[in-house]
XYZ file of C-alpha atoms in Angstrom:
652
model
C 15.315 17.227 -10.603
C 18.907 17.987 -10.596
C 19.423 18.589 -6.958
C 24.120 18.859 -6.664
C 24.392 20.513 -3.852
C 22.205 17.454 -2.062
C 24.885 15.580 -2.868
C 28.809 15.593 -2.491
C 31.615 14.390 -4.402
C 30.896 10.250 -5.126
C 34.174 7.578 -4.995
C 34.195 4.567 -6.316
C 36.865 2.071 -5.790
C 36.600 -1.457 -7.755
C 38.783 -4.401 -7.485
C 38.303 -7.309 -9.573
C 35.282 -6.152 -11.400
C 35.063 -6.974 -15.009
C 37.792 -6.308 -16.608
C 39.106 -3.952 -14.240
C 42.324 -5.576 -12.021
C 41.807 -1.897 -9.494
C 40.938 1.256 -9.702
C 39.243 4.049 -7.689
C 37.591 7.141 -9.688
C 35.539 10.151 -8.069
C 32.472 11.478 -9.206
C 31.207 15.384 -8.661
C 27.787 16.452 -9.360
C 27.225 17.009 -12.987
C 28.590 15.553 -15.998
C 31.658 12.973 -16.098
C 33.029 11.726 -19.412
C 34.937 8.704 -19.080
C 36.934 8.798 -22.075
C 38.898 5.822 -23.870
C 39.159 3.735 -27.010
C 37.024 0.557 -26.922
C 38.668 -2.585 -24.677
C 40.046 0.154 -22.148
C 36.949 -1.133 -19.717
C 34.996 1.899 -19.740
C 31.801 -0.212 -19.583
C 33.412 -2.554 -16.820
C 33.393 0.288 -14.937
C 30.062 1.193 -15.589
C 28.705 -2.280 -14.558
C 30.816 -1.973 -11.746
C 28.562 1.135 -10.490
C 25.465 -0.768 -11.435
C 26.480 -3.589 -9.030
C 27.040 -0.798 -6.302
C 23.700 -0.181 -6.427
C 22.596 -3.517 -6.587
C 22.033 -4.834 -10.252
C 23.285 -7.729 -10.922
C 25.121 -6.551 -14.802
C 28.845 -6.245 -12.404
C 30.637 -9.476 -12.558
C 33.631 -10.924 -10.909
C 37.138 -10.910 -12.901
C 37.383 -14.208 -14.801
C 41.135 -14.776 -13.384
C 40.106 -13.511 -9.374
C 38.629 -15.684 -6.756
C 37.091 -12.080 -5.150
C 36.578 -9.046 -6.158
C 34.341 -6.345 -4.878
C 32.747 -2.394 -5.681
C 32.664 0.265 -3.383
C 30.656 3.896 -3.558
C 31.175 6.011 -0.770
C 28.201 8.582 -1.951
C 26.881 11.727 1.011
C 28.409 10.609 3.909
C 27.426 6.269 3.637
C 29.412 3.952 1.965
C 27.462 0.998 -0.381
C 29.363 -2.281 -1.088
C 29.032 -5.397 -3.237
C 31.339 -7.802 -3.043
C 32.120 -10.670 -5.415
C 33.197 -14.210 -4.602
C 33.997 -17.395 -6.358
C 32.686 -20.646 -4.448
C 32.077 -23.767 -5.940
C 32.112 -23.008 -9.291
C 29.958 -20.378 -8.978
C 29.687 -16.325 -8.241
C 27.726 -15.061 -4.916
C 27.157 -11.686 -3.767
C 27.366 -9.931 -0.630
C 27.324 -6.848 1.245
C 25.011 -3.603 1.465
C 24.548 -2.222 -1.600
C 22.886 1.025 -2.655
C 19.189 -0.199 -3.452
C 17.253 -3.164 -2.865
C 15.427 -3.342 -5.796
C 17.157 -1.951 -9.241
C 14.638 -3.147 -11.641
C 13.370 0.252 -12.311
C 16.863 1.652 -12.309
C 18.398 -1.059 -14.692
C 15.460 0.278 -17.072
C 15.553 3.558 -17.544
C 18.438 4.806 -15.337
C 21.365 2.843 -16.788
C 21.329 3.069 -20.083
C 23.905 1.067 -21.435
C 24.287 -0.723 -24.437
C 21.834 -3.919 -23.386
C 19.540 -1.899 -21.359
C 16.320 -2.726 -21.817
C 14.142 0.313 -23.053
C 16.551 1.020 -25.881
C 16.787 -2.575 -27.137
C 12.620 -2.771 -27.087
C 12.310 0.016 -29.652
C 15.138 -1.261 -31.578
C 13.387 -4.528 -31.455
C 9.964 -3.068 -32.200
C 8.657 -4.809 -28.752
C 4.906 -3.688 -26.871
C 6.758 -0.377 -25.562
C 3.593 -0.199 -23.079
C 4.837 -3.344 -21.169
C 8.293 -1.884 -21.020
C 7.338 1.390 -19.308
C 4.443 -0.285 -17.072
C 6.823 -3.182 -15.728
C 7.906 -1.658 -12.516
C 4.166 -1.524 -11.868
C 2.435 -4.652 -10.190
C -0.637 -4.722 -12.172
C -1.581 -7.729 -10.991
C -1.630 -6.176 -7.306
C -3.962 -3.046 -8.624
C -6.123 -5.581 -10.154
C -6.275 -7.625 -7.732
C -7.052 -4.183 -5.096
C -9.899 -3.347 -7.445
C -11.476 -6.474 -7.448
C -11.295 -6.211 -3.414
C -12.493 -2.635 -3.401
C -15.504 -3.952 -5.651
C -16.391 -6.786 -3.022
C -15.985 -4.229 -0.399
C -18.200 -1.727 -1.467
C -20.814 -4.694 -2.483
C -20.910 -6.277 1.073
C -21.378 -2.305 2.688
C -24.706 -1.615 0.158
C -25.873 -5.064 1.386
C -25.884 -3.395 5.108
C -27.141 -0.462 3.805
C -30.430 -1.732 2.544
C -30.807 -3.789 5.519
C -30.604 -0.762 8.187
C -33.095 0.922 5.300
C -35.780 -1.744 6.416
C -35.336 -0.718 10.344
C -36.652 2.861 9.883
C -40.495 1.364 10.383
C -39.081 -0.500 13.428
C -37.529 2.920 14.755
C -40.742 4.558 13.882
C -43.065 2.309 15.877
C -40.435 2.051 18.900
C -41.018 6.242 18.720
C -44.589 6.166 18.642
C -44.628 3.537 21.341
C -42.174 5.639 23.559
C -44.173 8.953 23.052
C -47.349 6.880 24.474
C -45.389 5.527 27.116
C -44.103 9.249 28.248
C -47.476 10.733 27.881
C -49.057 7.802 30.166
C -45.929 8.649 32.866
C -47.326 12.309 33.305
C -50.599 11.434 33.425
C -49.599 9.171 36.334
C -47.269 11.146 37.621
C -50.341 13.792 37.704
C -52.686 11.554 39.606
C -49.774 10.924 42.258
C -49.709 14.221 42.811
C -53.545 14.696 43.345
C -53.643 11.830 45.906
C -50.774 12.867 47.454
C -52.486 15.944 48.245
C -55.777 14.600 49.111
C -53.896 12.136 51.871
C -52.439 15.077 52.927
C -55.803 16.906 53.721
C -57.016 13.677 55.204
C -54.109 13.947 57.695
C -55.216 16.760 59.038
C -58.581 15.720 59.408
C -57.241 12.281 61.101
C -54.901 13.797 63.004
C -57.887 15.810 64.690
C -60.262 12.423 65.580
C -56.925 10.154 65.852
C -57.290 8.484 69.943
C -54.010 7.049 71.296
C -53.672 3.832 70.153
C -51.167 1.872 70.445
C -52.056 -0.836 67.964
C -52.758 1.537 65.857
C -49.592 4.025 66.537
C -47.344 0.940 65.553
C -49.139 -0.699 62.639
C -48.943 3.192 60.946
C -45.513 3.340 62.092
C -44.558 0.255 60.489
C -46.294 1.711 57.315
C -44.422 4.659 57.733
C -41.264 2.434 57.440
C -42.015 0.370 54.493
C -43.230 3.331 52.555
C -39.845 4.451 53.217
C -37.960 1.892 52.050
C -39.621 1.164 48.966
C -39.087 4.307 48.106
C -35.077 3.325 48.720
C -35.832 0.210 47.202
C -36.816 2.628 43.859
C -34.399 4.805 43.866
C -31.565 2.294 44.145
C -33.752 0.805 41.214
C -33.702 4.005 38.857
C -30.086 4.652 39.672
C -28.965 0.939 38.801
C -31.028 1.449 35.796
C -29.204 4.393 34.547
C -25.589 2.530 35.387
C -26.781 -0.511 33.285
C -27.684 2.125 30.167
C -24.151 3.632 30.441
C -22.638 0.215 30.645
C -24.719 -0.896 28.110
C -23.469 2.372 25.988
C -19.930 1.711 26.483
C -20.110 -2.070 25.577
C -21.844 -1.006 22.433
C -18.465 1.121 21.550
C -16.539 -1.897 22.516
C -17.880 -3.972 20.354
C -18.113 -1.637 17.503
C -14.462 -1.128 17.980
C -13.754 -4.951 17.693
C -15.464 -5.625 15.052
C -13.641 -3.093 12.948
C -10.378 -5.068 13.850
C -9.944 -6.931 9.861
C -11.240 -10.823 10.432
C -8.411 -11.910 8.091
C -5.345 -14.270 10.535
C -2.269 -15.124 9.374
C -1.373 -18.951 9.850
C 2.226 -18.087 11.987
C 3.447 -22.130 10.624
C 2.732 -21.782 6.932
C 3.541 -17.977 6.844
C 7.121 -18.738 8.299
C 7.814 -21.872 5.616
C 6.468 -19.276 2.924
C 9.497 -16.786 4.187
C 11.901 -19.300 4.679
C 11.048 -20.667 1.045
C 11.380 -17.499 -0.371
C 14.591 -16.490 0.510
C 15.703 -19.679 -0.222
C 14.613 -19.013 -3.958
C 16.436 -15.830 -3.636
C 19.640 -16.788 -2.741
C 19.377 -19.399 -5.829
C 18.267 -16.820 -8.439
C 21.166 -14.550 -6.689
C 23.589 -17.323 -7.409
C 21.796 -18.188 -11.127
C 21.500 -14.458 -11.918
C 25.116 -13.819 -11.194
C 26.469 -16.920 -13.203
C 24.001 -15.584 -16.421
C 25.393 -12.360 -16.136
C 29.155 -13.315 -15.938
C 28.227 -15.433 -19.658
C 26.114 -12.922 -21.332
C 28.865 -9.922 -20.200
C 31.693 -12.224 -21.295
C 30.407 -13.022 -24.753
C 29.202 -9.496 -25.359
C 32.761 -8.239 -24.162
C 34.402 -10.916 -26.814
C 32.033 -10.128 -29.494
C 32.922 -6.485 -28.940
C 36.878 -7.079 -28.577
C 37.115 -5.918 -24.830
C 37.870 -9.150 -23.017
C 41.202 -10.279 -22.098
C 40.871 -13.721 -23.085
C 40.014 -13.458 -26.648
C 43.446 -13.798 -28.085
C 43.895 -16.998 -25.570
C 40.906 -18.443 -27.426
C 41.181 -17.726 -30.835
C 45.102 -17.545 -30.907
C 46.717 -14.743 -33.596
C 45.071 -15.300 -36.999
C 46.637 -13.480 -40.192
C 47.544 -9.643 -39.735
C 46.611 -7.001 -37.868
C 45.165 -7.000 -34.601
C 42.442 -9.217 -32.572
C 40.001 -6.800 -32.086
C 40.289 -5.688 -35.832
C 40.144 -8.912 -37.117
C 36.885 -9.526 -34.376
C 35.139 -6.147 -35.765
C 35.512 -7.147 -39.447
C 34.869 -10.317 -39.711
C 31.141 -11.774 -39.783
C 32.409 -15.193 -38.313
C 34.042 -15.870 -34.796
C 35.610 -19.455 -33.410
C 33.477 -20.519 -30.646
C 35.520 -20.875 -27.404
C 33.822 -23.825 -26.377
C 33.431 -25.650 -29.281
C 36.329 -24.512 -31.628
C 33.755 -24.140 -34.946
C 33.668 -21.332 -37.094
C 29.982 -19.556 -36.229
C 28.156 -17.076 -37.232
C 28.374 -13.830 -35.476
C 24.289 -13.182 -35.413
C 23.930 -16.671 -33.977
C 26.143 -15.950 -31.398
C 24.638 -13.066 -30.651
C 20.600 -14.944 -30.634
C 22.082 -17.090 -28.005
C 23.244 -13.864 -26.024
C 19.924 -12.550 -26.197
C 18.322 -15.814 -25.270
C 20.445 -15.794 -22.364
C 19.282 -12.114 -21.415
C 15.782 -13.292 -21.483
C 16.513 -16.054 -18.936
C 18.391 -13.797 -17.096
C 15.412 -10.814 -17.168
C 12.515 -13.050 -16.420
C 14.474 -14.245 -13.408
C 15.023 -11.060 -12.060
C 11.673 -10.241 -12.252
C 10.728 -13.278 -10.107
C 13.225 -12.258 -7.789
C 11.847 -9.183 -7.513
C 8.383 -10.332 -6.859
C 9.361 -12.599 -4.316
C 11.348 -9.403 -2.651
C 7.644 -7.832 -2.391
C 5.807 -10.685 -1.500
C 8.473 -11.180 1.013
C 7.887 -8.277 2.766
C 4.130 -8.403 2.540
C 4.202 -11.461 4.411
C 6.516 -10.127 6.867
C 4.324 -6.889 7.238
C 1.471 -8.594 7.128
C 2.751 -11.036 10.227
C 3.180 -8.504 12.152
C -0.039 -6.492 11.837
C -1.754 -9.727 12.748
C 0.102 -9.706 15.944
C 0.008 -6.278 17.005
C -3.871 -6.819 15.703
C -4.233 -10.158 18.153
C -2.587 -8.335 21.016
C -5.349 -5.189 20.540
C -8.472 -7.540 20.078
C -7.025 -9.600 23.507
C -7.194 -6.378 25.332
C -10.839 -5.492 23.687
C -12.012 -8.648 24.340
C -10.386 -8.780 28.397
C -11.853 -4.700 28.530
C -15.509 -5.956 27.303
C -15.634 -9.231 29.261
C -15.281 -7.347 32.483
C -17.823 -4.888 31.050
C -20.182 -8.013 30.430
C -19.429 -9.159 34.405
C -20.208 -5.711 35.873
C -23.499 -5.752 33.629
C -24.167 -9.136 34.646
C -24.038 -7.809 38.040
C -26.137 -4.585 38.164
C -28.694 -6.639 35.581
C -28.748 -9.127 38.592
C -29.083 -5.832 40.933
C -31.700 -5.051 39.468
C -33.815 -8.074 39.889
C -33.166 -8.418 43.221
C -34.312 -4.624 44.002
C -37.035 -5.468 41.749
C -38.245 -8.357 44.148
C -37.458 -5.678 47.090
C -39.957 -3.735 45.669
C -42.424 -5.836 45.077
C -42.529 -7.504 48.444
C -42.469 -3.849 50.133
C -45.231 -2.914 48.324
C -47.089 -6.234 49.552
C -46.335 -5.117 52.401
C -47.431 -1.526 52.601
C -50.871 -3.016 51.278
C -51.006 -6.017 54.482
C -50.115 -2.960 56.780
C -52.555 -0.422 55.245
C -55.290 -2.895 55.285
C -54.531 -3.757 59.411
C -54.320 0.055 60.351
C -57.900 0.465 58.245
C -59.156 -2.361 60.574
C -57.949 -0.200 63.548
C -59.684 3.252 62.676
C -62.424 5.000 62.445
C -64.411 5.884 58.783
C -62.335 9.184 58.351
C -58.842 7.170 58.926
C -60.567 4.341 56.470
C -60.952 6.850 53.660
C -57.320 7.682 54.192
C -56.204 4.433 53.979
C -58.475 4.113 50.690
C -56.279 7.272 49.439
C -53.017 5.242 50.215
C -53.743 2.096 48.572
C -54.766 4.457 45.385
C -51.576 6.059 45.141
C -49.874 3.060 46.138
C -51.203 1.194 43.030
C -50.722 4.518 40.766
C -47.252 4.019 42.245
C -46.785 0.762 41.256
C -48.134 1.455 37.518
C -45.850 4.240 37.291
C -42.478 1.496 38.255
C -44.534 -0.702 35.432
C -44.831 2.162 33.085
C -41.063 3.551 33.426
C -39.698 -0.047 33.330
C -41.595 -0.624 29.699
C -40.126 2.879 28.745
C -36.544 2.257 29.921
C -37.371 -1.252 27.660
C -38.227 0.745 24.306
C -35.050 3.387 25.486
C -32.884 0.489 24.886
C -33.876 -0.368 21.910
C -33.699 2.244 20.464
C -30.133 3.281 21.557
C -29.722 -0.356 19.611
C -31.260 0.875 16.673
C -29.220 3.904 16.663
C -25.767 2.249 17.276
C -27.298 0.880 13.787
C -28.051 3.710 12.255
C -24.551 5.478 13.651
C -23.331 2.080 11.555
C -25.390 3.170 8.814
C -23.623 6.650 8.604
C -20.356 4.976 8.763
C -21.089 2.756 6.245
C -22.062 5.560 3.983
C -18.567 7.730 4.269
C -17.237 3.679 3.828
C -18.582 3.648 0.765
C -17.800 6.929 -0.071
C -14.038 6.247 0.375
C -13.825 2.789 -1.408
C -15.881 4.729 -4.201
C -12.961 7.079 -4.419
C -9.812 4.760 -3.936
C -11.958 1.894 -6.566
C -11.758 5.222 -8.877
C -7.671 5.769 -7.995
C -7.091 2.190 -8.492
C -8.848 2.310 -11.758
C -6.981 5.153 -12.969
C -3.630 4.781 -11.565
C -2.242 2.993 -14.595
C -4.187 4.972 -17.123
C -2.345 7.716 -15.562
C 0.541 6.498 -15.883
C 0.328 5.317 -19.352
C -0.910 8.752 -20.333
C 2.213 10.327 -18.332
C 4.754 8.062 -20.224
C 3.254 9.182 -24.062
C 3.392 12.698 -22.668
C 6.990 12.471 -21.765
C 7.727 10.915 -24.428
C 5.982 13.042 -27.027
C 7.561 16.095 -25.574
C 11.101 14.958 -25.007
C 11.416 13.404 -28.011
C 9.814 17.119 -29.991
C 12.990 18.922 -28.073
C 15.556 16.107 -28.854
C 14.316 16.155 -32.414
C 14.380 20.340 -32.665
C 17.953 20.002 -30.638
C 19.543 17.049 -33.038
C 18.233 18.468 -35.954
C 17.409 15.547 -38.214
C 16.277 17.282 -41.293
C 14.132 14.649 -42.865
C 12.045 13.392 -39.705
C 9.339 15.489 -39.056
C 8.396 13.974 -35.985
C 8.475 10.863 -34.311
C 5.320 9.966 -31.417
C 3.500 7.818 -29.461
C -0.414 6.849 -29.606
C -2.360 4.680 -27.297
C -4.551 2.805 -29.046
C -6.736 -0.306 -27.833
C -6.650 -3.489 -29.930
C -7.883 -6.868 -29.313
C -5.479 -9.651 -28.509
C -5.516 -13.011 -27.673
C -4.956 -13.979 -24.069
C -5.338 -17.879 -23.772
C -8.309 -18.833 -25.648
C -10.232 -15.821 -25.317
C -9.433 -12.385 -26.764
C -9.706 -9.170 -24.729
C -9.043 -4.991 -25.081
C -5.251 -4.259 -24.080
C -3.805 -0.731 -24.630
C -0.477 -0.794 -26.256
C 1.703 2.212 -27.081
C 2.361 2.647 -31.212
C 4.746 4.805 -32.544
C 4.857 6.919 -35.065
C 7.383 7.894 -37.170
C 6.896 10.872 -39.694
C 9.215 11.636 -42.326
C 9.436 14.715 -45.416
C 10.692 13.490 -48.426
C 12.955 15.698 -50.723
C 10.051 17.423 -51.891
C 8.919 18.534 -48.938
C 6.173 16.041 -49.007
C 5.652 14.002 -45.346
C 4.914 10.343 -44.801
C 4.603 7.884 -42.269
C 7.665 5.440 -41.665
C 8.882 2.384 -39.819
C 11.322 2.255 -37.265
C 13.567 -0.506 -39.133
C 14.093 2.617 -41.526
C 16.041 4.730 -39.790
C 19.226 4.928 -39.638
C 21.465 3.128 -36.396
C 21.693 6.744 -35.051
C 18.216 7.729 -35.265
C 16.868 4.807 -33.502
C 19.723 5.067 -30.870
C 18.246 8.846 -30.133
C 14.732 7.173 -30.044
C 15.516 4.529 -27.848
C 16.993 6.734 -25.355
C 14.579 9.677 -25.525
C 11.793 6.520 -24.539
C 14.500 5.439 -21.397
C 14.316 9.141 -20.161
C 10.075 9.010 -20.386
C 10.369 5.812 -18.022
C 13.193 7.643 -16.128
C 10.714 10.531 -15.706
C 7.863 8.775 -15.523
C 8.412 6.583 -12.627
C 10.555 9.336 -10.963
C 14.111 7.261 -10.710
C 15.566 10.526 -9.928
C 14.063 10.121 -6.268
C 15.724 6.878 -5.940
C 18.881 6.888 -7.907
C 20.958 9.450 -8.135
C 23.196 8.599 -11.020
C 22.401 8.133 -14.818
C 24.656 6.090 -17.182
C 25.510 6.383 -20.865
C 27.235 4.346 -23.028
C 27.078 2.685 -26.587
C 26.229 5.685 -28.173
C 29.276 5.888 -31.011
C 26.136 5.306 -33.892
C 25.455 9.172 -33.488
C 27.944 11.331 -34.754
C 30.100 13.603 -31.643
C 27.906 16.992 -32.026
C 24.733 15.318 -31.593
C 26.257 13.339 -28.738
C 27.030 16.108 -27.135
C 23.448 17.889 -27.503
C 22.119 14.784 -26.144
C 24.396 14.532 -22.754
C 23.852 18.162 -22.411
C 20.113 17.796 -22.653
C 19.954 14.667 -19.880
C 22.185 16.768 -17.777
C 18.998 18.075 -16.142
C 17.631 15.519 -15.089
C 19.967 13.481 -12.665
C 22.733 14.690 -10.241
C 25.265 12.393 -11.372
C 25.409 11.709 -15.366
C 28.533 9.813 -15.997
C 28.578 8.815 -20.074
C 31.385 6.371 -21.879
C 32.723 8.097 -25.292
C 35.391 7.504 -27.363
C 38.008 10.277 -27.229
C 36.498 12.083 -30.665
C 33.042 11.677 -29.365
C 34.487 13.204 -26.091
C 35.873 16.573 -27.702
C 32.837 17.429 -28.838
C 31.137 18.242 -25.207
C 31.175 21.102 -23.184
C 34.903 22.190 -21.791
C 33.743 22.255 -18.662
C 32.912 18.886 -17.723
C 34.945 16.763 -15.657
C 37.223 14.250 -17.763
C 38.314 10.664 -16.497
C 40.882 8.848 -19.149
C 40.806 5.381 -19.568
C 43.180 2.801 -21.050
C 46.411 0.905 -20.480
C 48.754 3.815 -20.227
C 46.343 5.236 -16.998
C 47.408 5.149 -13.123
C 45.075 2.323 -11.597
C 44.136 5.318 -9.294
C 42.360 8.294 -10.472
């Protein structure tokens, strides 16, 4: 997962940021320890990288009208940049990612982030790890691939009741084809017997004129009705091709999906949406710059403090901040409890969160509407052509059909009048000529049942070449159903995967953090899915949560199970991180962030500190981590070391 040569050396230049006035710092691949006591804006910085990449925990400088973050990161440079308007914050610029919700999770893991407060907190660790995911969109996908795979068994069973139709059309055709060769049988026989009679004729025949012109005016019409039915046969054969190739037509038109987008309401949607956007940008921002400011005064790192609570008794600010349980409110002047302060904070988070997480969703349904806009256009254009292709398909048809019944009509009135003349030249010979003319009406009127015959033939031929465009449906249908089957099954699975993945992680990360950390009286600590009824509404239903276990051995050497609110601030830091990295892993952030943060971690003591940042090392190319300078010592010589506090060059 660790991928440094991918990636060159990282800069990052900040100006007005948080507490930061400016500085610029490079990053290399690896590890880099940002070293300082608290208040020296080691976690401005921090923030300052998370708004680089888009997350909305960087603030502007409380005395700065702008301020702004640049990373210049393999060869692109991403910027944010920070300005005061109206007694608000907006943001511009092009930052890293467009979407950092998965990233804020379980790639930055600072003191607030989200996956290690839930487990401090004892919160449904399930939702946590499964929030990236849109389960409402895989819900709402199985519940199309159900209707889908309903409406395709419906045509299914009714192409099932056209095999009896198929197999009279069959035995109809058969009969048909074994009547053409008997008649094609007695053609030949008369043909041969008027031939014979020729002869014979030919031999009594006395030059008559009459009758010279009446046989050669036979002579002629027998020709061109056989014209007349060869044109016939030949249109015939056109019309079944055209016929063929309007079936595809169609077929291909109706696969196009039904579904149109409404242009009018689809663009108000769009323009609503990013109006929404650019107001949660705007609210997001202005939470963010009051829940980073109180936590920075409740922790002794902002700048203002002493301006608001003025030197009281000895020693300094942030010692008399840490110690004491109280605080004066800067905006009311009252003496408060810490803890209450700190409700409000998290109150304020919350806001803050759950508007993200609309923003977000807008963001997606943004683009599906603009994605799905222009499918139904390129979609429109496509069915115009179809429909332009097929209509002149339908003209041509209409025109050979019409063909057709005009040479039909041909044919009949030739063979009326073959009969008139045959009947005139039997008037004008003798009884050997009248026995010919016998033979000729005969095969004249096995002729004309053979058109009749071929005609009803070419009639069951077409249907069934309809019946098996159906049943080339039907077998289409089939592998349809076949592949909804599959992707209903993916769907279905997709977040029981997932969930499975993320207890997996988990289990095993937090077995090697454990063995590495070496906390001699937990045993183990793991997760279980279990399913337990809950009440949604006013109805209860099955959910899945995650539960974890913690397992302890007392001095005995006995083991038990224990609660989370029982260990101590260090072991549920190392918890709450090890469940970060099983989202980090989990969802794959690697592939779409390079960089991990670290900070808040004084709880655990520097050796353990240092297994841990050696440990995460693996998984990202850039893992930058906030210790104080003991904490710091601890780690491996050869990482790379950036100092901060008031003594340092603004540049590093």
């Amino acid at each position: 997962m660790n991928d440094s040569e991918a990636l060159q050396t990282a800069t990052v230049r900040i100006r007005n940021i948080g507490g930061i006035d400016e500085r610029t710092v490079g990053l290399e691949p690896g590890v880099t320890v940002l070293t300082g006591r608290n208040a020296t804006n080691r976690t401005s910085f921090l923030r300052a990288l998370m708004g680089a990449f888009g997350s909305d925990a960087a603030s502007l400088k409380g005395d700065a009208d702008e301020g702004s973050v640049e990373l210049e990161l393999d060869g692109r440079t991403y910027t944010r940049v920070f300005s005061r308007e109206n007694g608000g914050v907006t943001t511009d610029g092009t930052p890293y990612l467009r979407d950092t919700t998965t990233a804020d999770r379980f790639a930055f893991l600072l003191g607030s982030n989200e996956a290690r407060r839930a487990v401090v907190a004892e919160r449904d660790l399930r939702d946590v790890i499964m929030a990236p995911v849109d389960t409402d969109a895989i819900e709402a996908e199985i519940e199309r691939l159900q209707t889908r795979r309903t409406q395709v068994e419906t045509q299914l069973e009714s192409l099932d009741s056209l095999e009896a139709d198929r197999r009279s059309l069959e035995a109809k055709r058969d009969d048909l084809e074994a009547e053409i060769e008997n008649l094609e049988a007695e053609r030949d026989d008369l043909e041969a017997e008027i031939e014979a009679e020729d002869r014979t004729v030919e031999a009594q025949r006395e030059n008559q004129a009459a009758l010279d012109e009446v046989l050669s005016d036979l002579q002629s019409a027998r020709s061109d009705l056989e014209t007349v039915r060869f044109r016939l046969q030949s249109e015939r054969e056109s019309v079944e091709s055209l016929r063929e190739e309007r079936s595809e037509l169609q077929s291909e038109l109706d696969s196009f999906e039904a579904d149109e987008v409404d242009r009018g309401e689809a663009n108000e949607r769009i323009e609503s949406i990013r109006s929404r956007i650019e107001s949660l940008n705007s609210t997001i921002s202005e939470l963010q710059t009051v829940v980073q400011y109180t936590e920075d005064v409740l922790e002794g790192k902002a700048d203002l403090v002493e301006d608001s609570l003025g030197a009281v008794g000895g020693g300094s600010v942030t010692d008399q901040l840490v110690s004491s349980e109280t605080i004066t409110c800067w905006t009311c002047g009252t003496e408060v409890d810490r803890d209450q302060i700190r409700g409000t904070t998290d109150r304020l988070r919350e806001v803050r969160d759950e508007q993200r997480e609309e923003r977000a969703e807008l963001r997606r349904e943004l683009d599906e509407l603009e994605r799905s806009m222009r499918a139904a256009e390129q979609a429109q254009r496509d069915r115009r052509k179809l429909r332009d292709k097929l209509q002149r398909l339908e003209d041509e048809l209409d025109r050979r059909t019409g063909q057709i019944d005009s040479l039909t009509d041909q044919r009949e009135e030739l063979a009326e009048r073959v009969e008139a003349l045959e009947a005139d030249a039997s008037d004008l010979r003798g009884q050997a000529e009248g026995d010919l003319i016998e033979l000729h009406k005969e095969l004249n009127e096995v002729e004309f049942t053979l058109d009749r015959t071929r005609d009803d033939l070419a009639s069951v031929h077409d249907d069934l070449d309809a019946l098996d465009d159906r049943f080339d449906e039907r077998e289409e249908l089939e592998l349809e159903r076949e592949q909804v089957t599959e992707e209903l099954e993916d769907a279905r699975t997709r977040i029981r995967s997932l969930t499975t993945a993320a207890v997996e992680a988990f289990n095993e990360e937090m077995e090697t953090v454990l063995d590495l950390l070496g906390y001699d009286n937990i045993e183990r600590v793991w997760l279980e899915q279990v399913e337990r009824r809950v009440r949604e509404g006013r109805r209860k239903v099955e959910k899945t949560q995650f539960e974890l276990h913690i397992v302890r051995a007392s001095d005995s050497g006995a083991v038990y199970e224990d609660s989370i609110d029982h260990l101590s601030e260090s072991e549920r830091e190392v918890v709450g991180l090890v469940f970060a990295l099983a989202g980090y892993l989990v969802h794959e952030v690697y592939e779409e962030v390079p960089f991990m943060l670290l900070d808040s971690v004084e709880a655990i003591d520097a050796e353990r500190i240092a297994a841990l940042v050696d440990h995460f090392e693996q998984y990202p190319t850039f893992l930058v981590a906030a210790l104080l300078p003991e904490d710091a010592q601890a780690l491996d010589e050869s990482y790379r070391r950036v100092t901060w506090g008031t003594d340092v060059a603004p540049a590093a």
